[in-house]
Amino acid sequence: MTRRRIRHAFYAAPALALIALFVYYPIVENVRLSLFKFSVFRPGMRYVGLENYRQALQDPVFWHALLNNVFYAVTSVVFQVGAALVLAAVLEELIGRRLRGVLRAVYFIPAAVSMTVAGLLFQFLYQPDAGLVNGALAAVGLDGLQHDWLGDAATSIWGVINMSQWQSFGYTTMLLTVAIQRIPRELYEAATVDGAGRIRTFFNVTVPMVREMTTLLIILTVSGAFLVFNEVMVMTGGGPANSSQVLGTWLYASAFTGDDMGYAAAIGTVIFLITFAAGALQLLHSRRKAVAA
């Protein structure tokens, strides 16, 4: 090993040590704890092997929470990546320069709002009697569509998902706008000379050229969807009747309400495996596309 490589390794060692201590060690320790049954109020730990994972497989609330996370991830990818990319392209290509800056600020403002504040705001909007949503429906003569949005098991999780899209949509739009600005203008000029319309140019130039950013956003969006916690706790607490539980809130309830710490650790391991697999598959798919191109 050359002196230069030794020097580089010396500089990187503190950062690697911190990552190992605060990232990888907790992951390994959580996996170890998931193999035990224990309580914070009683001493001792009982080794049970994979019993906590079998408990998860037989737990209907766990599967419902996982399904809610899947709904959350799919909706977030469609709106926070797909729709945001369309909006970013519109802002860059069709909107005037002055109006473009104003619209960027308008779309980004929700991202600056605290998650707790946003959750409380949408709680007021969804109020069945005095909420703005039901009030707007009544104002346009759609009284039959009025609903207790967060109090109904069929709509509670969707109320939370809608709030999340509202808050994060502008942030991802701004990131994609920056990616579009880095695309060489010559490519758009060449597409125009070849007779390509705006839609064809979008799919043949814009989408391929922002692949790296969209890959990163998909990974972050899917991971965030399976790590979601604050939104659900603030707006519904997982209710009614566990209908809006996600894996994060069910982990919390199992650990601090049910005092089943081993089962909570097993749920945490499942969350890690899902997010790791989703990120790895997306990176692999993106690299294969890049090689094929």
JSON list of N, CA and C in Angstrom, two decimals, residues 236-281:
[
{"chain": "A", "resi": 236, "resn": "THR", "atom": "N", "xyz": [-53.69, 10.20, 13.08]},
{"chain": "A", "resi": 236, "resn": "THR", "atom": "CA", "xyz": [-54.64, 9.15, 13.45]},
{"chain": "A", "resi": 236, "resn": "THR", "atom": "C", "xyz": [-54.17, 8.28, 14.61]},
{"chain": "A", "resi": 237, "resn": "GLY", "atom": "N", "xyz": [-52.86, 8.26, 14.87]},
{"chain": "A", "resi": 237, "resn": "GLY", "atom": "CA", "xyz": [-52.34, 7.37, 15.90]},
{"chain": "A", "resi": 237, "resn": "GLY", "atom": "C", "xyz": [-52.47, 5.90, 15.53]},
{"chain": "A", "resi": 238, "resn": "GLY", "atom": "N", "xyz": [-52.69, 5.62, 14.25]},
{"chain": "A", "resi": 238, "resn": "GLY", "atom": "CA", "xyz": [-52.86, 4.24, 13.80]},
{"chain": "A", "resi": 238, "resn": "GLY", "atom": "C", "xyz": [-54.30, 3.79, 13.72]},
{"chain": "A", "resi": 239, "resn": "GLY", "atom": "N", "xyz": [-55.22, 4.59, 14.21]},
{"chain": "A", "resi": 239, "resn": "GLY", "atom": "CA", "xyz": [-56.63, 4.23, 14.21]},
{"chain": "A", "resi": 239, "resn": "GLY", "atom": "C", "xyz": [-57.36, 4.73, 12.99]},
{"chain": "A", "resi": 240, "resn": "PRO", "atom": "N", "xyz": [-58.66, 4.53, 12.95]},
{"chain": "A", "resi": 240, "resn": "PRO", "atom": "CA", "xyz": [-59.45, 3.77, 13.93]},
{"chain": "A", "resi": 240, "resn": "PRO", "atom": "C", "xyz": [-59.32, 2.26, 13.73]},
{"chain": "A", "resi": 241, "resn": "ALA", "atom": "N", "xyz": [-59.29, 1.54, 14.83]},
{"chain": "A", "resi": 241, "resn": "ALA", "atom": "CA", "xyz": [-59.21, 0.07, 14.83]},
{"chain": "A", "resi": 241, "resn": "ALA", "atom": "C", "xyz": [-58.01, -0.43, 14.02]},
{"chain": "A", "resi": 242, "resn": "ASN", "atom": "N", "xyz": [-56.86, 0.25, 14.19]},
{"chain": "A", "resi": 242, "resn": "ASN", "atom": "CA", "xyz": [-55.60, -0.13, 13.52]},
{"chain": "A", "resi": 242, "resn": "ASN", "atom": "C", "xyz": [-55.67, -0.03, 12.00]},
{"chain": "A", "resi": 243, "resn": "SER", "atom": "N", "xyz": [-56.66, 0.67, 11.46]},
{"chain": "A", "resi": 243, "resn": "SER", "atom": "CA", "xyz": [-56.82, 0.73, 10.01]},
{"chain": "A", "resi": 243, "resn": "SER", "atom": "C", "xyz": [-55.73, 1.55, 9.33]},
{"chain": "A", "resi": 244, "resn": "SER", "atom": "N", "xyz": [-55.12, 2.50, 10.03]},
{"chain": "A", "resi": 244, "resn": "SER", "atom": "CA", "xyz": [-54.08, 3.33, 9.42]},
{"chain": "A", "resi": 244, "resn": "SER", "atom": "C", "xyz": [-52.70, 3.02, 9.97]},
{"chain": "A", "resi": 245, "resn": "GLN", "atom": "N", "xyz": [-52.56, 1.88, 10.61]},
{"chain": "A", "resi": 245, "resn": "GLN", "atom": "CA", "xyz": [-51.23, 1.49, 11.10]},
{"chain": "A", "resi": 245, "resn": "GLN", "atom": "C", "xyz": [-50.28, 1.28, 9.92]},
{"chain": "A", "resi": 246, "resn": "VAL", "atom": "N", "xyz": [-49.05, 1.71, 10.10]},
{"chain": "A", "resi": 246, "resn": "VAL", "atom": "CA", "xyz": [-47.95, 1.37, 9.19]},
{"chain": "A", "resi": 246, "resn": "VAL", "atom": "C", "xyz": [-46.91, 0.63, 10.03]},
{"chain": "A", "resi": 247, "resn": "LEU", "atom": "N", "xyz": [-45.90, 0.10, 9.39]},
{"chain": "A", "resi": 247, "resn": "LEU", "atom": "CA", "xyz": [-44.94, -0.71, 10.13]},
{"chain": "A", "resi": 247, "resn": "LEU", "atom": "C", "xyz": [-44.27, 0.08, 11.25]},
{"chain": "A", "resi": 248, "resn": "GLY", "atom": "N", "xyz": [-43.96, 1.35, 11.00]},
{"chain": "A", "resi": 248, "resn": "GLY", "atom": "CA", "xyz": [-43.32, 2.16, 12.03]},
{"chain": "A", "resi": 248, "resn": "GLY", "atom": "C", "xyz": [-44.18, 2.36, 13.25]},
{"chain": "A", "resi": 249, "resn": "THR", "atom": "N", "xyz": [-45.46, 2.66, 13.05]},
{"chain": "A", "resi": 249, "resn": "THR", "atom": "CA", "xyz": [-46.35, 2.88, 14.20]},
{"chain": "A", "resi": 249, "resn": "THR", "atom": "C", "xyz": [-46.69, 1.56, 14.90]},
{"chain": "A", "resi": 250, "resn": "TRP", "atom": "N", "xyz": [-46.77, 0.45, 14.14]},
{"chain": "A", "resi": 250, "resn": "TRP", "atom": "CA", "xyz": [-47.03, -0.84, 14.77]},
{"chain": "A", "resi": 250, "resn": "TRP", "atom": "C", "xyz": [-45.82, -1.29, 15.58]},
{"chain": "A", "resi": 251, "resn": "LEU", "atom": "N", "xyz": [-44.63, -0.99, 15.10]},
{"chain": "A", "resi": 251, "resn": "LEU", "atom": "CA", "xyz": [-43.41, -1.24, 15.88]},
{"chain": "A", "resi": 251, "resn": "LEU", "atom": "C", "xyz": [-43.47, -0.48, 17.20]},
{"chain": "A", "resi": 252, "resn": "TYR", "atom": "N", "xyz": [-43.82, 0.81, 17.13]},
{"chain": "A", "resi": 252, "resn": "TYR", "atom": "CA", "xyz": [-43.91, 1.65, 18.33]},
{"chain": "A", "resi": 252, "resn": "TYR", "atom": "C", "xyz": [-44.96, 1.10, 19.29]},
{"chain": "A", "resi": 253, "resn": "ALA", "atom": "N", "xyz": [-46.13, 0.74, 18.76]},
{"chain": "A", "resi": 253, "resn": "ALA", "atom": "CA", "xyz": [-47.19, 0.23, 19.62]},
{"chain": "A", "resi": 253, "resn": "ALA", "atom": "C", "xyz": [-46.79, -1.10, 20.26]},
{"chain": "A", "resi": 254, "resn": "SER", "atom": "N", "xyz": [-46.13, -1.96, 19.50]},
{"chain": "A", "resi": 254, "resn": "SER", "atom": "CA", "xyz": [-45.71, -3.26, 20.04]},
{"chain": "A", "resi": 254, "resn": "SER", "atom": "C", "xyz": [-44.68, -3.09, 21.14]},
{"chain": "A", "resi": 255, "resn": "ALA", "atom": "N", "xyz": [-43.77, -2.12, 20.97]},
{"chain": "A", "resi": 255, "resn": "ALA", "atom": "CA", "xyz": [-42.70, -1.93, 21.93]},
{"chain": "A", "resi": 255, "resn": "ALA", "atom": "C", "xyz": [-43.17, -1.21, 23.18]},
{"chain": "A", "resi": 256, "resn": "PHE", "atom": "N", "xyz": [-43.87, -0.10, 23.03]},
{"chain": "A", "resi": 256, "resn": "PHE", "atom": "CA", "xyz": [-44.14, 0.79, 24.16]},
{"chain": "A", "resi": 256, "resn": "PHE", "atom": "C", "xyz": [-45.56, 0.70, 24.70]},
{"chain": "A", "resi": 257, "resn": "THR", "atom": "N", "xyz": [-46.45, 0.07, 23.95]},
{"chain": "A", "resi": 257, "resn": "THR", "atom": "CA", "xyz": [-47.79, -0.19, 24.47]},
{"chain": "A", "resi": 257, "resn": "THR", "atom": "C", "xyz": [-47.95, -1.65, 24.85]},
{"chain": "A", "resi": 258, "resn": "GLY", "atom": "N", "xyz": [-47.53, -2.54, 23.94]},
{"chain": "A", "resi": 258, "resn": "GLY", "atom": "CA", "xyz": [-47.64, -3.97, 24.22]},
{"chain": "A", "resi": 258, "resn": "GLY", "atom": "C", "xyz": [-46.46, -4.54, 24.99]},
{"chain": "A", "resi": 259, "resn": "ASP", "atom": "N", "xyz": [-45.38, -3.76, 25.15]},
{"chain": "A", "resi": 259, "resn": "ASP", "atom": "CA", "xyz": [-44.18, -4.18, 25.87]},
{"chain": "A", "resi": 259, "resn": "ASP", "atom": "C", "xyz": [-43.63, -5.50, 25.33]},
{"chain": "A", "resi": 260, "resn": "ASP", "atom": "N", "xyz": [-43.69, -5.65, 24.01]},
{"chain": "A", "resi": 260, "resn": "ASP", "atom": "CA", "xyz": [-43.14, -6.83, 23.36]},
{"chain": "A", "resi": 260, "resn": "ASP", "atom": "C", "xyz": [-41.93, -6.37, 22.54]},
{"chain": "A", "resi": 261, "resn": "MET", "atom": "N", "xyz": [-40.81, -6.18, 23.23]},
{"chain": "A", "resi": 261, "resn": "MET", "atom": "CA", "xyz": [-39.66, -5.55, 22.61]},
{"chain": "A", "resi": 261, "resn": "MET", "atom": "C", "xyz": [-39.02, -6.43, 21.53]},
{"chain": "A", "resi": 262, "resn": "GLY", "atom": "N", "xyz": [-39.02, -7.74, 21.73]},
{"chain": "A", "resi": 262, "resn": "GLY", "atom": "CA", "xyz": [-38.45, -8.63, 20.73]},
{"chain": "A", "resi": 262, "resn": "GLY", "atom": "C", "xyz": [-39.24, -8.60, 19.44]},
{"chain": "A", "resi": 263, "resn": "TYR", "atom": "N", "xyz": [-40.57, -8.59, 19.56]},
{"chain": "A", "resi": 263, "resn": "TYR", "atom": "CA", "xyz": [-41.42, -8.51, 18.37]},
{"chain": "A", "resi": 263, "resn": "TYR", "atom": "C", "xyz": [-41.21, -7.18, 17.66]},
{"chain": "A", "resi": 264, "resn": "ALA", "atom": "N", "xyz": [-41.07, -6.10, 18.42]},
{"chain": "A", "resi": 264, "resn": "ALA", "atom": "CA", "xyz": [-40.81, -4.80, 17.81]},
{"chain": "A", "resi": 264, "resn": "ALA", "atom": "C", "xyz": [-39.47, -4.80, 17.06]},
{"chain": "A", "resi": 265, "resn": "ALA", "atom": "N", "xyz": [-38.46, -5.45, 17.64]},
{"chain": "A", "resi": 265, "resn": "ALA", "atom": "CA", "xyz": [-37.17, -5.55, 16.96]},
{"chain": "A", "resi": 265, "resn": "ALA", "atom": "C", "xyz": [-37.30, -6.34, 15.66]},
{"chain": "A", "resi": 266, "resn": "ALA", "atom": "N", "xyz": [-38.14, -7.37, 15.66]},
{"chain": "A", "resi": 266, "resn": "ALA", "atom": "CA", "xyz": [-38.35, -8.16, 14.44]},
{"chain": "A", "resi": 266, "resn": "ALA", "atom": "C", "xyz": [-39.01, -7.30, 13.36]},
{"chain": "A", "resi": 267, "resn": "ILE", "atom": "N", "xyz": [-39.98, -6.46, 13.75]},
{"chain": "A", "resi": 267, "resn": "ILE", "atom": "CA", "xyz": [-40.61, -5.56, 12.78]},
{"chain": "A", "resi": 267, "resn": "ILE", "atom": "C", "xyz": [-39.57, -4.59, 12.23]},
{"chain": "A", "resi": 268, "resn": "GLY", "atom": "N", "xyz": [-38.70, -4.09, 13.11]},
{"chain": "A", "resi": 268, "resn": "GLY", "atom": "CA", "xyz": [-37.64, -3.19, 12.65]},
{"chain": "A", "resi": 268, "resn": "GLY", "atom": "C", "xyz": [-36.72, -3.87, 11.64]},
{"chain": "A", "resi": 269, "resn": "THR", "atom": "N", "xyz": [-36.41, -5.13, 11.86]},
{"chain": "A", "resi": 269, "resn": "THR", "atom": "CA", "xyz": [-35.58, -5.87, 10.91]},
{"chain": "A", "resi": 269, "resn": "THR", "atom": "C", "xyz": [-36.27, -6.03, 9.57]},
{"chain": "A", "resi": 270, "resn": "VAL", "atom": "N", "xyz": [-37.57, -6.30, 9.60]},
{"chain": "A", "resi": 270, "resn": "VAL", "atom": "CA", "xyz": [-38.34, -6.42, 8.36]},
{"chain": "A", "resi": 270, "resn": "VAL", "atom": "C", "xyz": [-38.32, -5.10, 7.59]},
{"chain": "A", "resi": 271, "resn": "ILE", "atom": "N", "xyz": [-38.49, -3.99, 8.30]},
{"chain": "A", "resi": 271, "resn": "ILE", "atom": "CA", "xyz": [-38.44, -2.68, 7.63]},
{"chain": "A", "resi": 271, "resn": "ILE", "atom": "C", "xyz": [-37.08, -2.47, 6.97]},
{"chain": "A", "resi": 272, "resn": "PHE", "atom": "N", "xyz": [-36.01, -2.81, 7.68]},
{"chain": "A", "resi": 272, "resn": "PHE", "atom": "CA", "xyz": [-34.66, -2.66, 7.11]},
{"chain": "A", "resi": 272, "resn": "PHE", "atom": "C", "xyz": [-34.49, -3.51, 5.86]},
{"chain": "A", "resi": 273, "resn": "LEU", "atom": "N", "xyz": [-34.93, -4.77, 5.91]},
{"chain": "A", "resi": 273, "resn": "LEU", "atom": "CA", "xyz": [-34.76, -5.66, 4.76]},
{"chain": "A", "resi": 273, "resn": "LEU", "atom": "C", "xyz": [-35.54, -5.16, 3.56]},
{"chain": "A", "resi": 274, "resn": "ILE", "atom": "N", "xyz": [-36.74, -4.65, 3.79]},
{"chain": "A", "resi": 274, "resn": "ILE", "atom": "CA", "xyz": [-37.56, -4.16, 2.68]},
{"chain": "A", "resi": 274, "resn": "ILE", "atom": "C", "xyz": [-36.91, -2.94, 2.03]},
{"chain": "A", "resi": 275, "resn": "THR", "atom": "N", "xyz": [-36.50, -1.97, 2.84]},
{"chain": "A", "resi": 275, "resn": "THR", "atom": "CA", "xyz": [-35.91, -0.75, 2.29]},
{"chain": "A", "resi": 275, "resn": "THR", "atom": "C", "xyz": [-34.57, -1.04, 1.61]},
{"chain": "A", "resi": 276, "resn": "PHE", "atom": "N", "xyz": [-33.78, -1.94, 2.20]},
{"chain": "A", "resi": 276, "resn": "PHE", "atom": "CA", "xyz": [-32.50, -2.31, 1.59]},
{"chain": "A", "resi": 276, "resn": "PHE", "atom": "C", "xyz": [-32.71, -3.00, 0.25]},
{"chain": "A", "resi": 277, "resn": "ALA", "atom": "N", "xyz": [-33.66, -3.94, 0.20]},
{"chain": "A", "resi": 277, "resn": "ALA", "atom": "CA", "xyz": [-33.93, -4.66, -1.04]},
{"chain": "A", "resi": 277, "resn": "ALA", "atom": "C", "xyz": [-34.47, -3.72, -2.12]},
{"chain": "A", "resi": 278, "resn": "ALA", "atom": "N", "xyz": [-35.37, -2.82, -1.74]},
{"chain": "A", "resi": 278, "resn": "ALA", "atom": "CA", "xyz": [-35.93, -1.88, -2.71]},
{"chain": "A", "resi": 278, "resn": "ALA", "atom": "C", "xyz": [-34.84, -0.99, -3.30]},
{"chain": "A", "resi": 279, "resn": "GLY", "atom": "N", "xyz": [-33.96, -0.47, -2.46]},
{"chain": "A", "resi": 279, "resn": "GLY", "atom": "CA", "xyz": [-32.88, 0.37, -2.95]},
{"chain": "A", "resi": 279, "resn": "GLY", "atom": "C", "xyz": [-31.90, -0.39, -3.83]},
{"chain": "A", "resi": 280, "resn": "ALA", "atom": "N", "xyz": [-31.54, -1.61, -3.41]},
{"chain": "A", "resi": 280, "resn": "ALA", "atom": "CA", "xyz": [-30.59, -2.40, -4.19]},
{"chain": "A", "resi": 280, "resn": "ALA", "atom": "C", "xyz": [-31.15, -2.77, -5.56]},
{"chain": "A", "resi": 281, "resn": "LEU", "atom": "N", "xyz": [-32.43, -3.16, -5.60]},
{"chain": "A", "resi": 281, "resn": "LEU", "atom": "CA", "xyz": [-33.05, -3.53, -6.88]},
{"chain": "A", "resi": 281, "resn": "LEU", "atom": "C", "xyz": [-33.14, -2.34, -7.82]}
]
